[in-house]
Structure formats: structure tokens, C-alpha cells
Tab-separated table of C-alpha atoms in Angstrom:
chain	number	residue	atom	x	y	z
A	742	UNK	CA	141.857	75.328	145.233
A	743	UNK	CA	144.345	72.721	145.206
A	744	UNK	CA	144.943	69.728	146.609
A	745	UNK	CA	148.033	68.468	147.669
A	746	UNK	CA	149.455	64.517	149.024
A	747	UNK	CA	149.443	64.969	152.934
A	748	UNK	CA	151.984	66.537	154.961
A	749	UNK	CA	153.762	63.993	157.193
A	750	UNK	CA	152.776	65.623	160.435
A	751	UNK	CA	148.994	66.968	159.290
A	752	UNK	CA	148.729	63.696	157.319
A	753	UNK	CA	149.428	61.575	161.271
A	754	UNK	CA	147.622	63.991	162.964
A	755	UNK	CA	144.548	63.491	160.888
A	756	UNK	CA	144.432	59.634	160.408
A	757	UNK	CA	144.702	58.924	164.442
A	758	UNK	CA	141.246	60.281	164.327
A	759	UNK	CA	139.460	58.285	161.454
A	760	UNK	CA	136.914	55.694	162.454
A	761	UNK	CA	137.550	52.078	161.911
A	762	UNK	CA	137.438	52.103	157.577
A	763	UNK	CA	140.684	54.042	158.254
A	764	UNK	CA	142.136	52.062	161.408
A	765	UNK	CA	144.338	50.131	159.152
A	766	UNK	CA	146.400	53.079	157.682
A	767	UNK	CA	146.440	54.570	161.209
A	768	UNK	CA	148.014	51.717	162.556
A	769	UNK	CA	150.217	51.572	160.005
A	770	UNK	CA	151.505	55.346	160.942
A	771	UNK	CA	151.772	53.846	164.261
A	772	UNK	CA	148.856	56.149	165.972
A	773	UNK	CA	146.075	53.382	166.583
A	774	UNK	CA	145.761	52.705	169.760
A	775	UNK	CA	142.806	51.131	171.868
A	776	UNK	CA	140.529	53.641	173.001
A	777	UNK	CA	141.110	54.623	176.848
A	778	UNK	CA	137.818	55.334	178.891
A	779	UNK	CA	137.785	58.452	180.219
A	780	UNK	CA	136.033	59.009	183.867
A	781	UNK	CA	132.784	61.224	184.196
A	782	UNK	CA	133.474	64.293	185.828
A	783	UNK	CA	131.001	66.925	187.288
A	784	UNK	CA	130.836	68.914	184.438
A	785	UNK	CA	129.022	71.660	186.016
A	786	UNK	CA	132.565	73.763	187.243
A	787	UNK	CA	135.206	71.715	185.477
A	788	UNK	CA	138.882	72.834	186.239
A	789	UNK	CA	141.932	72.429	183.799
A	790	UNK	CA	143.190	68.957	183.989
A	791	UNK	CA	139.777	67.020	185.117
A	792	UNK	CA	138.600	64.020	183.084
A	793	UNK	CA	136.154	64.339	180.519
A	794	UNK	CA	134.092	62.021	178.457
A	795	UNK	CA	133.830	61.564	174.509
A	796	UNK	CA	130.051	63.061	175.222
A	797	UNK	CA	132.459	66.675	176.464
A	798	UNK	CA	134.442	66.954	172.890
A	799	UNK	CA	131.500	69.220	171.188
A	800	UNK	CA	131.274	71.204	174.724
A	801	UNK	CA	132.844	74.153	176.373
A	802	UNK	CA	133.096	75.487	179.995
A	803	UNK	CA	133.863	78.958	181.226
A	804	UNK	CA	136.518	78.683	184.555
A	805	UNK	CA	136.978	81.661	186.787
A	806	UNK	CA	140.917	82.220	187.138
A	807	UNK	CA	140.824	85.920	189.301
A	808	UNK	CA	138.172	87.344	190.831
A	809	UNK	CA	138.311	91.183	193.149
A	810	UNK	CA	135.300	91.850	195.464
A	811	UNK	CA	135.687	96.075	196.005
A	812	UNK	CA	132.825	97.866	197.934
A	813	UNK	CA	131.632	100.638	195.770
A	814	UNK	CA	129.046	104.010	196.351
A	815	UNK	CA	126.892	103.983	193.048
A	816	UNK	CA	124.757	106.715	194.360
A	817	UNK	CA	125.561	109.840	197.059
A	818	UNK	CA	124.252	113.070	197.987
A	819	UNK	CA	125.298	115.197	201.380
A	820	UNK	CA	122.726	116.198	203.380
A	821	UNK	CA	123.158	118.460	206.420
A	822	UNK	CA	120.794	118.113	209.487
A	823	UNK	CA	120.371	121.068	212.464
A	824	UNK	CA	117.901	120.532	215.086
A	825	UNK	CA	114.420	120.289	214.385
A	826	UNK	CA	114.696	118.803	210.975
A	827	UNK	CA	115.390	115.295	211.775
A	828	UNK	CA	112.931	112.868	211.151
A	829	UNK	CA	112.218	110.422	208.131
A	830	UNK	CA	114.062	112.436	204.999
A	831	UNK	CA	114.175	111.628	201.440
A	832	UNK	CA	116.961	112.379	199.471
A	833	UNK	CA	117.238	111.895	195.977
A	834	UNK	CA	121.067	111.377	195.119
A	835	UNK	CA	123.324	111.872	192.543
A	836	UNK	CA	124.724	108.935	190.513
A	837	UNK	CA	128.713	108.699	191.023
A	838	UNK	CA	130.134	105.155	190.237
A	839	UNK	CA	127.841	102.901	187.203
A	840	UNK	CA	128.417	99.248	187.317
A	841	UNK	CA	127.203	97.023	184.370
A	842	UNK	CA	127.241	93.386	184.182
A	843	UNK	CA	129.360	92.506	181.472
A	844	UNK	CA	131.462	88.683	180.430
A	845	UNK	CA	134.308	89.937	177.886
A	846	UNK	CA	132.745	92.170	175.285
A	847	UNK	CA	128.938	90.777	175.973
A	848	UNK	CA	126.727	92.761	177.868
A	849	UNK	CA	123.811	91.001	177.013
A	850	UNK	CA	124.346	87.996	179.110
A	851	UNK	CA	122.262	85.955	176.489
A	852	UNK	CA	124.377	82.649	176.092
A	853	UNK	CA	124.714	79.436	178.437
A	854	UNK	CA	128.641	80.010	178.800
A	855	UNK	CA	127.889	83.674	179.503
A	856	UNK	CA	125.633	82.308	182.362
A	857	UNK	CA	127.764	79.710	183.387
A	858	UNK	CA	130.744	81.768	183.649
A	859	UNK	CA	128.780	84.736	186.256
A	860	UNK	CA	127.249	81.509	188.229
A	861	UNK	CA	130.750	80.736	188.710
A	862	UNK	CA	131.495	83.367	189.926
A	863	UNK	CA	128.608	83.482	192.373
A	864	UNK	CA	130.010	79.925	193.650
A	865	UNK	CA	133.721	81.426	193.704
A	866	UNK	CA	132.824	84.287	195.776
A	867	UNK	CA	130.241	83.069	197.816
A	868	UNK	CA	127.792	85.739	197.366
A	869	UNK	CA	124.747	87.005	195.101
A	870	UNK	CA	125.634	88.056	192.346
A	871	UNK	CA	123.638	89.191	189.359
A	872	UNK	CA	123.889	86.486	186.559
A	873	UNK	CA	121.516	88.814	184.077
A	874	UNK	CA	122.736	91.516	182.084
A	875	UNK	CA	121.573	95.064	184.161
A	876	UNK	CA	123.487	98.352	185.090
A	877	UNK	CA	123.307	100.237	188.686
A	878	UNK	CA	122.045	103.371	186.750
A	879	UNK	CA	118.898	101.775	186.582
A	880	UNK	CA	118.534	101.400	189.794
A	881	UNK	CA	116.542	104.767	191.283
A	882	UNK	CA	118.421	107.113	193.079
A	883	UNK	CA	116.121	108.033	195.980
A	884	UNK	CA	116.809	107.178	199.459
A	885	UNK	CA	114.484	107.185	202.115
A	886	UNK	CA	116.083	107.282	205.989
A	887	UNK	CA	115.054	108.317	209.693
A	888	UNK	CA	117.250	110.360	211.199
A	889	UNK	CA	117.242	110.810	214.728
A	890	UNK	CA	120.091	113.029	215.228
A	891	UNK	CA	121.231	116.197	213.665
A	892	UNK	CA	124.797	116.121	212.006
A	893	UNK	CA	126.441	115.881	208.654
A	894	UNK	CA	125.224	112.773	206.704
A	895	UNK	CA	125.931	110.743	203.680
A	896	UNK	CA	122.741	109.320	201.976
A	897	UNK	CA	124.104	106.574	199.567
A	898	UNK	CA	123.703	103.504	197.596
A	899	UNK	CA	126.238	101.037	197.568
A	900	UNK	CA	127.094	97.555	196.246
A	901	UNK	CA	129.999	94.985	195.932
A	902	UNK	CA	131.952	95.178	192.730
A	903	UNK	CA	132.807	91.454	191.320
A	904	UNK	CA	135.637	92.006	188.596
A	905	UNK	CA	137.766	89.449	187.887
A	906	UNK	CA	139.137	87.072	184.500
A	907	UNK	CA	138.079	83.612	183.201
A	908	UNK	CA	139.453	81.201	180.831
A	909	UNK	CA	137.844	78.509	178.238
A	910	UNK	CA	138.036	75.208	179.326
A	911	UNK	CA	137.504	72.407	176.317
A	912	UNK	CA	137.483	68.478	176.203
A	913	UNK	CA	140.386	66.713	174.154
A	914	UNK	CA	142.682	64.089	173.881
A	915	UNK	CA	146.338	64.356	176.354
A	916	UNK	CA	149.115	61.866	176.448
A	917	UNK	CA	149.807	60.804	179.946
A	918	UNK	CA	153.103	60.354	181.444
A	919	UNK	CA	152.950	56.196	180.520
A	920	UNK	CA	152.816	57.068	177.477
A	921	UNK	CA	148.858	55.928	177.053
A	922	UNK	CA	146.269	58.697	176.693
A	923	UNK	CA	142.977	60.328	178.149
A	924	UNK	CA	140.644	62.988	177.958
A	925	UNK	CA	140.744	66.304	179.743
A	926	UNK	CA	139.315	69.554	180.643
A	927	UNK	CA	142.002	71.718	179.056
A	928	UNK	CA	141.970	75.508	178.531
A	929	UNK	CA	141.353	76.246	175.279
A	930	UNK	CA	140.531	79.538	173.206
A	931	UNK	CA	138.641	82.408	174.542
A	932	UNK	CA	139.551	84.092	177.726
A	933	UNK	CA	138.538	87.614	179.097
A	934	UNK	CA	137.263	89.218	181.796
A	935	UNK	CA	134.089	90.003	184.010
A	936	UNK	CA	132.429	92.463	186.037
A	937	UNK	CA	128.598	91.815	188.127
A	938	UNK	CA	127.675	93.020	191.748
A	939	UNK	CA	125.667	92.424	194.316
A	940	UNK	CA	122.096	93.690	195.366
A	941	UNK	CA	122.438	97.570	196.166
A	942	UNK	CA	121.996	98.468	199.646
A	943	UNK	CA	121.131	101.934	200.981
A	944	UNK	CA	121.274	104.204	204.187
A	945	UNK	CA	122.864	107.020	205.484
A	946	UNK	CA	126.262	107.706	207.653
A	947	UNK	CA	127.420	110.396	209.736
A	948	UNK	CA	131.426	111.425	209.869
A	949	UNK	CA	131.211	110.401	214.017
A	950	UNK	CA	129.306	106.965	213.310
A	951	UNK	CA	131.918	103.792	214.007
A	952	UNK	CA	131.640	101.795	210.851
A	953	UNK	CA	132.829	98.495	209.321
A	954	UNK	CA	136.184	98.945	207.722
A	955	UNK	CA	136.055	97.902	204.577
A	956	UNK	CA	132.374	98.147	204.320
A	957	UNK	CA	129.962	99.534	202.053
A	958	UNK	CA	129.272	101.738	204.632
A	959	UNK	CA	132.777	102.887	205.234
A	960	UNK	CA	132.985	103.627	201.871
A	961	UNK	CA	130.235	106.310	202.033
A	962	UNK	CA	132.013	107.607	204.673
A	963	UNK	CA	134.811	108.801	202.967
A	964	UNK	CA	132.792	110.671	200.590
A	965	UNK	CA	132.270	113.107	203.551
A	966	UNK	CA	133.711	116.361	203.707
A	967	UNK	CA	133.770	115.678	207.601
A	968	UNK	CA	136.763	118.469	208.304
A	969	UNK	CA	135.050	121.560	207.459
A	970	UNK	CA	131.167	120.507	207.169
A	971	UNK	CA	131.442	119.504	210.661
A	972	UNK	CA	133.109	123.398	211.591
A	973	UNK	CA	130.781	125.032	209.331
A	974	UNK	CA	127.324	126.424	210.277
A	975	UNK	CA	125.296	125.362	207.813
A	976	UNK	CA	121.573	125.064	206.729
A	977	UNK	CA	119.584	121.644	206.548
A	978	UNK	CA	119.263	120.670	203.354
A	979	UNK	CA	121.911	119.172	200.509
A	980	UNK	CA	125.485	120.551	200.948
A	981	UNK	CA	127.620	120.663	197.689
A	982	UNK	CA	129.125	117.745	196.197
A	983	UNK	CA	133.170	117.815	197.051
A	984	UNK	CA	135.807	116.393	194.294
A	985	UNK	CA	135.252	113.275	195.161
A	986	UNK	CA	131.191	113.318	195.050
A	987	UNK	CA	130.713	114.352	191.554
A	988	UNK	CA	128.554	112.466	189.354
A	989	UNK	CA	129.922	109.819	187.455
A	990	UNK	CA	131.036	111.022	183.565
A	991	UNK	CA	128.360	109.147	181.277
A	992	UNK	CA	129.638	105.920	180.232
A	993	UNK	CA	131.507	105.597	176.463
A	994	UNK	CA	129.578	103.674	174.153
A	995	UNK	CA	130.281	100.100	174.441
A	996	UNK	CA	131.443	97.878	171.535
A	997	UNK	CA	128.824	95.721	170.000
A	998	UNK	CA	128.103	92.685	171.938
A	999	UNK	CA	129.671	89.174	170.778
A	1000	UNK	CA	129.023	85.597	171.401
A	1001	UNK	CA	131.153	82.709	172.796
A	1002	UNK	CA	134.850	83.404	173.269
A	1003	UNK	CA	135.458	86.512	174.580
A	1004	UNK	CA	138.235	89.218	174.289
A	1005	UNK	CA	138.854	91.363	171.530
A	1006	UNK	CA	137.708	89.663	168.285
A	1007	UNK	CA	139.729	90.663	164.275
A	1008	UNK	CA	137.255	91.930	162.460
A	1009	UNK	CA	135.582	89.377	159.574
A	1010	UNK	CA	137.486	89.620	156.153
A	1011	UNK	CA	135.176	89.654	152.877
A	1012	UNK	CA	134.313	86.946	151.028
A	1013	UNK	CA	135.213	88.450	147.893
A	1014	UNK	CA	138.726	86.622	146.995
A	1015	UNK	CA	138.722	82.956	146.890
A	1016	UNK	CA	141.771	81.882	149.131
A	1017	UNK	CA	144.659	79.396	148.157
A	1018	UNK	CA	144.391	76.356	150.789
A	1019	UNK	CA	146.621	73.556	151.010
A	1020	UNK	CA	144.220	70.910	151.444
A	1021	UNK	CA	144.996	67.475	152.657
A	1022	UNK	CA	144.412	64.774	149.938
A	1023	UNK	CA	141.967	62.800	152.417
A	1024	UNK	CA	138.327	63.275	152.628
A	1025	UNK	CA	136.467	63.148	155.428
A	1026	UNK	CA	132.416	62.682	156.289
A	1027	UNK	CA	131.733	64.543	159.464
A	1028	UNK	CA	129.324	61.896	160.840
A	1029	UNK	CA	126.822	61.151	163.973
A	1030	UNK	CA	128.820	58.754	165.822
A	1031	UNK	CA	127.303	55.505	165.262
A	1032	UNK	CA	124.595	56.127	162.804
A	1033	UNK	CA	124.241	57.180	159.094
A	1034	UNK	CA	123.997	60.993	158.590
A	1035	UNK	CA	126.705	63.007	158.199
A	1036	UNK	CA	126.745	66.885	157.356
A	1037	UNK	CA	125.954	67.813	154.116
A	1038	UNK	CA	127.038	71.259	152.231
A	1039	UNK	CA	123.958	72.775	150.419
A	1040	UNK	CA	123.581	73.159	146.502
A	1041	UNK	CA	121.827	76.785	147.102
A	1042	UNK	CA	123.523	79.413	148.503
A	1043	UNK	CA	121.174	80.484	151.275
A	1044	UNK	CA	120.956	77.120	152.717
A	1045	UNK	CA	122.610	75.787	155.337
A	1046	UNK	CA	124.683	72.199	156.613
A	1047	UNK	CA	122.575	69.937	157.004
A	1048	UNK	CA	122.497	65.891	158.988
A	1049	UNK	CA	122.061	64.459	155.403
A	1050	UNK	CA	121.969	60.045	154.639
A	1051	UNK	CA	125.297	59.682	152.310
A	1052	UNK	CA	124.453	57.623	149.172
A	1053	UNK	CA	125.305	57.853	145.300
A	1054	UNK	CA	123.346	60.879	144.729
A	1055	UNK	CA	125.227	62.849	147.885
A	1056	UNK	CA	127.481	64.131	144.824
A	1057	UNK	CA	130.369	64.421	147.756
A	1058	UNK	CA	128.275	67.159	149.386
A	1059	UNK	CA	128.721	64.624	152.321
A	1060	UNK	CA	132.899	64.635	151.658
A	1061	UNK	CA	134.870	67.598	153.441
A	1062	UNK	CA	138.750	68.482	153.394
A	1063	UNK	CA	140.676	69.736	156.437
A	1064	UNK	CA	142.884	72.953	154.590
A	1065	UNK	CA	145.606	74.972	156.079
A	1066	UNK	CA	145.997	72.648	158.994
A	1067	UNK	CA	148.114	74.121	161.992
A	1068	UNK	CA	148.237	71.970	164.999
A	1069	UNK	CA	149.109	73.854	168.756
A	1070	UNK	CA	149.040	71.898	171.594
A	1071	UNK	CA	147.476	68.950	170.607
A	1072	UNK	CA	144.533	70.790	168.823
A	1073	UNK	CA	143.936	70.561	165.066
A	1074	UNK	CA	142.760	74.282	163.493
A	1075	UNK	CA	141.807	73.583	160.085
A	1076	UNK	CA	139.236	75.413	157.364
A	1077	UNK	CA	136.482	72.721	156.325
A	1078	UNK	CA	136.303	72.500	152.398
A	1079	UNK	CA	133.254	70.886	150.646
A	1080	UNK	CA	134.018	68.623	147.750
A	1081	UNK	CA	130.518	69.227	146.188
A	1082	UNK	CA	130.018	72.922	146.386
A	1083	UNK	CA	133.824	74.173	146.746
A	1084	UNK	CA	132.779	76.002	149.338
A	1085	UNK	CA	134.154	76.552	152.788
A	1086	UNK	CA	132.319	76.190	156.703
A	1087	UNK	CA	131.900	79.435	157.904
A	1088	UNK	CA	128.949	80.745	160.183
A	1089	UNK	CA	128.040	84.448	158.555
A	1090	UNK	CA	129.013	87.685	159.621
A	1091	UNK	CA	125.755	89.246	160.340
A	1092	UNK	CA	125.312	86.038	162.981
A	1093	UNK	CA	128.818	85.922	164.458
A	1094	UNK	CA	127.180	86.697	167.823
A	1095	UNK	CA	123.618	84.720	167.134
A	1096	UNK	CA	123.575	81.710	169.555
A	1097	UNK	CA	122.278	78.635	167.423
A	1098	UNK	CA	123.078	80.413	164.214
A	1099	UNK	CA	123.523	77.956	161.059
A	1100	UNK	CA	126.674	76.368	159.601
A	1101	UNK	CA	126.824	77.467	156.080
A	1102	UNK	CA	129.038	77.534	153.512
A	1103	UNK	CA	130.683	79.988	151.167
A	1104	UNK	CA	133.455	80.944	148.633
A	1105	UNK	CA	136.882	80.638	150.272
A	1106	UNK	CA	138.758	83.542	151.626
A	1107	UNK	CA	141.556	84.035	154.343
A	1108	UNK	CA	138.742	84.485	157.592
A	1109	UNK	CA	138.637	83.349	161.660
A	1110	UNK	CA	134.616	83.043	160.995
A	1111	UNK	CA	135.640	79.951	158.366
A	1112	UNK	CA	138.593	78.197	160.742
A	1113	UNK	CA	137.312	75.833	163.164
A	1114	UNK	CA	139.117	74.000	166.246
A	1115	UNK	CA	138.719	70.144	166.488
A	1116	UNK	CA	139.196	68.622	169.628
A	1117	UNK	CA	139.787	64.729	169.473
A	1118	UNK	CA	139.612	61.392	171.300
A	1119	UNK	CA	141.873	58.982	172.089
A	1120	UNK	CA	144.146	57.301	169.235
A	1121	UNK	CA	141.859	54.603	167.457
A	1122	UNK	CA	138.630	56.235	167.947
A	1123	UNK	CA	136.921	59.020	165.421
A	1124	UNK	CA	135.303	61.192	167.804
A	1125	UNK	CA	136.156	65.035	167.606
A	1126	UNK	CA	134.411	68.194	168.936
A	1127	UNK	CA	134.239	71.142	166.128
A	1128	UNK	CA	134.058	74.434	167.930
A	1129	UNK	CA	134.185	78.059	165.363
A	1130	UNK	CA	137.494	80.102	165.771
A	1131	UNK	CA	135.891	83.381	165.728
A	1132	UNK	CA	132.955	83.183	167.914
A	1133	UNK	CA	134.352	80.581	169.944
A	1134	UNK	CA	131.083	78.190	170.004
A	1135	UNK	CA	130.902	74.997	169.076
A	1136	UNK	CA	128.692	72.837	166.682
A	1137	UNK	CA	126.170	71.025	167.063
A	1138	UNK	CA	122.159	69.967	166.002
A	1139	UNK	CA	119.234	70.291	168.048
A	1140	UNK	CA	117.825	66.907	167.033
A	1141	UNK	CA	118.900	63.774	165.309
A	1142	UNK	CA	116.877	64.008	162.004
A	1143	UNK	CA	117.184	64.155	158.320
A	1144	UNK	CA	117.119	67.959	157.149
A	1145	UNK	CA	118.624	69.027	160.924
A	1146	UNK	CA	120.593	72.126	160.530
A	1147	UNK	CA	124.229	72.217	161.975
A	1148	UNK	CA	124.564	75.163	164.509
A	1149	UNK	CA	126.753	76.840	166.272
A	1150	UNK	CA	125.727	77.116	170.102
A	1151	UNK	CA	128.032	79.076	173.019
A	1152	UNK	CA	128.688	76.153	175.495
A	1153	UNK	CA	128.004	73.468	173.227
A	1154	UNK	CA	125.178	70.753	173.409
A	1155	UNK	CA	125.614	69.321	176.788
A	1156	UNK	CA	123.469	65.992	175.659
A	1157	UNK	CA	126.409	64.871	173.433
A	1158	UNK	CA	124.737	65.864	170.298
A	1159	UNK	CA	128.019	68.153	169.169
A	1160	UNK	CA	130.096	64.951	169.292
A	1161	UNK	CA	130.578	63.304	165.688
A	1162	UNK	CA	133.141	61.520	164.186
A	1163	UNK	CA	135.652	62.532	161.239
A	1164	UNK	CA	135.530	59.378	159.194
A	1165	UNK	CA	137.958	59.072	156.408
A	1166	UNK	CA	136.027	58.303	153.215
């Protein structure tokens, strides 16, 4: 570890964001400013560019960029129908198309920005989608129909297919075109895509039936072999799948589910080597705006960060260094050193994809799971959001109290509690 005087550019990006005990060598760098008041927003579907509050810095929002609505036969079996044999029939069909709900590599739909992001959906499309993690093979594959006619018939299942992308929308700082500044919804890291459907709706079709185009319905309809069934003389009963009826090849294992930002992920480093940083020469306490505690790094190494009081006996547990500082588009990425243990922020590997798993510290090593983004406020005010670069969720604490654990949660804690300030010590 070493520590170093600060950059120029790291060293002003940094001390714009200090609270008032650093004001007066922020002004002196020119970045104080007075804090601008950002307008509340609905923050239930925010879109890029939308105002946001200092509350929004410790949040994040899914936004739905594409969607595709495509009507697809999950289940399908031909069934042939001479006189005398029509009446109620049940058919039990073969599986040919599975759909699983799925938001970028998560198919366990566990997380409030998973949920968010397939509700959003649901309002972008304007119909019912499933916002739960489920597949169409569980669905069963009998269908039960009266048939009043003889004839060729498809007996099928059907559904729409909702497929589409969504990106990351975060709260932070933007300089407006008069120069002053404000806070916005702007898209941040973690983007990927989606696929849900609708509820699955049955029947059966016969090649002569006027359809829909475009229709679930329609879609069965093509299955048919209507050419040469229709010529054929054939006995009641199934008739042989064609090409295009054949059962659906079982689906490839998927990857093991992740949390937060979505996409593919690198895969975790070891924490084995201890990593060079360039740390700035500042320290910071990582505060509850406002009031007195601030996270503290633990002495043990199975503990986690903690909402400590800072006092003489904090032994600069309470004291953190931003290393390796890269700044892209106005947002600070940055590894959190501890002055008291030497450790570094991460959340551990075994919980990358835990919602509300706890900030902990460990040796440093060159790792996404221990670089964090920090979203800020307006010039002259402290206020930063602190969101994980590898899982893509942001930190927070569940309740205001000594002993609280600092967590990481998927969406953020919408009551402001993931909103602290970075107060230079």
C-alpha cells in the first residue's frame, strides 16, 4: 500500500464532494458551489435525463429500451378427425417452443430491480406479463376441446413472447448548459436483456378455419401439414409430427443466476495477492448525512461494516481512502481502503448474487467485487450514492442504529437510507 499526494484531477474530483469541514479547500479549487435543489420525480419508471433528489443517489432503476411481442406455440400435437369421432377430445401434446422468464443472467426473479424491470415491461407493452420467475414447460400439456366437425386439427398451447433489452438508470450530479448543476436519472452500469410471456391460452384449429393474422392462433396454424393431411385418408387419432412440430431440444443448462447489474459478469479474482493502489492522500468518513455514525471496518475478519459513533478509540476504522480512482462521465470508480484494518470494501464471492449481503472487508487484490461507483451531488454538498461494480447493487443499512450492518441491496433503499456523505476527515 502506498499513499501518494493527490492527483490534480482525482484530487478536484474528490474535494467537490466533502461536507462543509472541507468546503474551504473546495472552494479554493474553485468546485464549491451552492447546492441546487433538485425536483422530485416519479421515481417509479424514471427515464434518462429526469430529475432526481439527493434521497435517489444510493438508488437504482431498471428502464426498458426495446421490447418484441412474437406469438409463440409452446405445446402442439395433430390430431385427425373422420366422422363419428367428434365430440369433446383430449389430447395430450408435445412440448415444441420453452419460454422461461429470465432479466439478464437471473432466472430467479428474486430482487426489487429484477421486479421492477418485468413490471416495466408489463406497463411498456400493455399486457400481463409474468413478473415471477416460471418456464412454459411447467405448464401441462393436455388440451381438452369439442369438436364439432371432422377435419385435420391442431391442438395447441400458445402464448406471447416478451423479449426485449433494458438499461440501468442511476441518480448523480450533471452540469447544465448555464453552467450551474442538477441531479439526474442517468444510465449507468448494468444493461442486458429480458424475456417473460403472457398467460398460455389453448384450443384447437383446422387448416380451413379463417384466423387472426398474426395471432396465436394463426400461429398453430402453420404447424399444419394442411397440403397432404387434407388429401390423405387417414384414421382419427394423432397424425405424425412434421419438421416443424418436433419437440423442442431440452434446454442447455443455464449459467448460475446473478444479482443486480446484469450481462455477462468477469469472474472474481482471488484474494491471495495484496494489490498496489495509488491511494489519494485524503481520508474520508463515509457518514449518515446529518448525524454521527459513519461506517466502520471490523477488527475480525468475519465481521462486517458496520454504522459505528467515530471517537478516539475508532483507531481510523471510521477513516477510508478512495484508490485507483478513474472518473467516466462524471462518475467516480474508486476501491475503498480502510486506514485501521488495511483492508479493502468488497462484498464476498460466495454472496455476489445474495440481495442484502454484508459489506466486508479484505486483503487487497486487483477485483470488480472490491471497486465501487459513487454517484454525487451538486458541488458544495457531501452527498454520494455507493453502488458495487460487480453485482451492480448499491449500499445501504436497513436501520439507523449503532452495530447496523452495511449491505448491498439490488435497487437500492428507496427510503434514502443508501444516501451518506463522504466527509473529508
Amino acid at each position: 500500500m502506498r499513499s501518494t499526494g493527490p492527483v490534480s484531477r482525482i484530487g478536484r474530483s474528490l474535494m467537490a464532494v466533502t461536507a462543509a469541514t472541507a468546503a474551504g479547500a473546495a472552494a479554493a479549487l474553485g468546485l464549491a458551489a451552492p447546492p441546487a435543489a433538485a425536483a422530485p420525480t416519479d421515481t417509479t419508471a424514471p427515464r434518462p435525463g429526469d430529475t432526481c433528489t439527493a434521497a435517489d443517489l444510493g438508488t437504482r432503476h431498471p428502464y426498458i429500451k426495446t421490447t418484441e411481442v412474437s406469438p409463440t406455440i409452446t405445446h402442439f400435437k395433430g390430431w385427425y378427425v373422420t366422422e363419428g369421432t367428434t365430440g369433446q377430445q383430449t389430447v395430450s401434446t408435445d412440448t415444441t417452443t420453452v419460454i422461461a422468464v429470465s432479466v439478464g443472467l437471473n432466472d430467479t426473479i428474486e430482487t426489487s430491480f429484477e421486479v421492477e424491470a418485468l413490471s416495466n415491461v408489463k406497463a411498456t407493452v400493455g399486457l400481463d406479463v409474468k413478473l415471477e420467475y416460471t418456464s412454459t414447460s411447467e405448464e401441462s400439456n393436455s388440451v381438452t376441446w369439442n369438436l364439432t366437425q371432422p377435419g385435420y386439427y391442431g391442438f395447441y398451447k400458445g402464448t406471447k413472447k416478451v423479449t426485449g433489452t433494458y438499461g440501468s438508470l442511476n441518480c448523480n450530479r450533471a452540469q447544465q448548459d448555464d453552467g450551474g448543476w442538477a441531479l439526474e436519472w442517468t444510465e449507468g452500469p448494468g444493461s442486458g436483456s429480458f424475456t417473460t410471456f403472457t398467460t398460455l391460452e389453448e384450443g384447437a384449429v383446422r387448416c380451413q378455419d379463417s384466423v387472426p393474422a398474426d395471432s396465436i392462433m394463426a400461429k398453430a396454424q402453420t404447424l399444419l401439414d394442411c397440403g397432404s393431411a387434407a388429401r390423405a385418408d387417414h384414421p382419427a387419432g394423432a397424425v405424425a409430427p412434421t419438421a416443424r412440430q418436433q419437440p423442442a431440444a431440452p434446454l442447455a443448462q443455464r449459467p448460475a443466476p446473478t444479482s443486480g447489474a446484469a450481462g455477462a459478469r468477469p469472474r472474481s479474482t482471488g484474494h491471495s495477492a495484496r494489490a498496489a493502489l495509488d491511494c489519494s492522500a485524503e481520508a474520508y468518513k463515509i457518514a449518515v448525512p446529518g448525524k454521527p455514525l459513519s461506517w466502520g471496518a471490523p477488527l475480525l475478519a468475519d465481521d462486517g461494516v458496520r454504522l459505528r459513533p467515530s471517537s478516539i478509540f475508532s483507531a481510523h476504522l471510521d477513516n477510508w481512502r478512495l484508490c485507483n480512482v478513474t472518473e467516466r462521465d462524471g462518475v467516480l470508480e474508486a476501491s475503498l481502503w480502510n486506514w485501521g484494518n488495511g483492508g479493502c470494501a468488497t462484498i464476498a464471492e460466495e454472496n455476489a448474487a445474495t440481495d442484502r449481503a454484508i459489506l466486508m472487508t479484505v486483503p487487497c487484490a486487483e477485483d470488480d467485487l472490491q471497486r465501487f461507483y459513487i454517484y454525487r451531488d451538486v458541488p458544495g454538498s457531501s452527498q454520494i450514492g455507493v453502488q458495487n461494480k460487480y453485482t451492480g447493487s448499491m449500499m445501504g443499512h436497513d436501520r439507523y442504529a449503532d452495530g447496523e450492518f452495511i449491505r448491498q441491496y439490488a435497487s437500492g433503499r428507496q427510503d434514502g437510507t443508501g444516501t451518506y456523505s463522504l466527509i473529508g476527515v
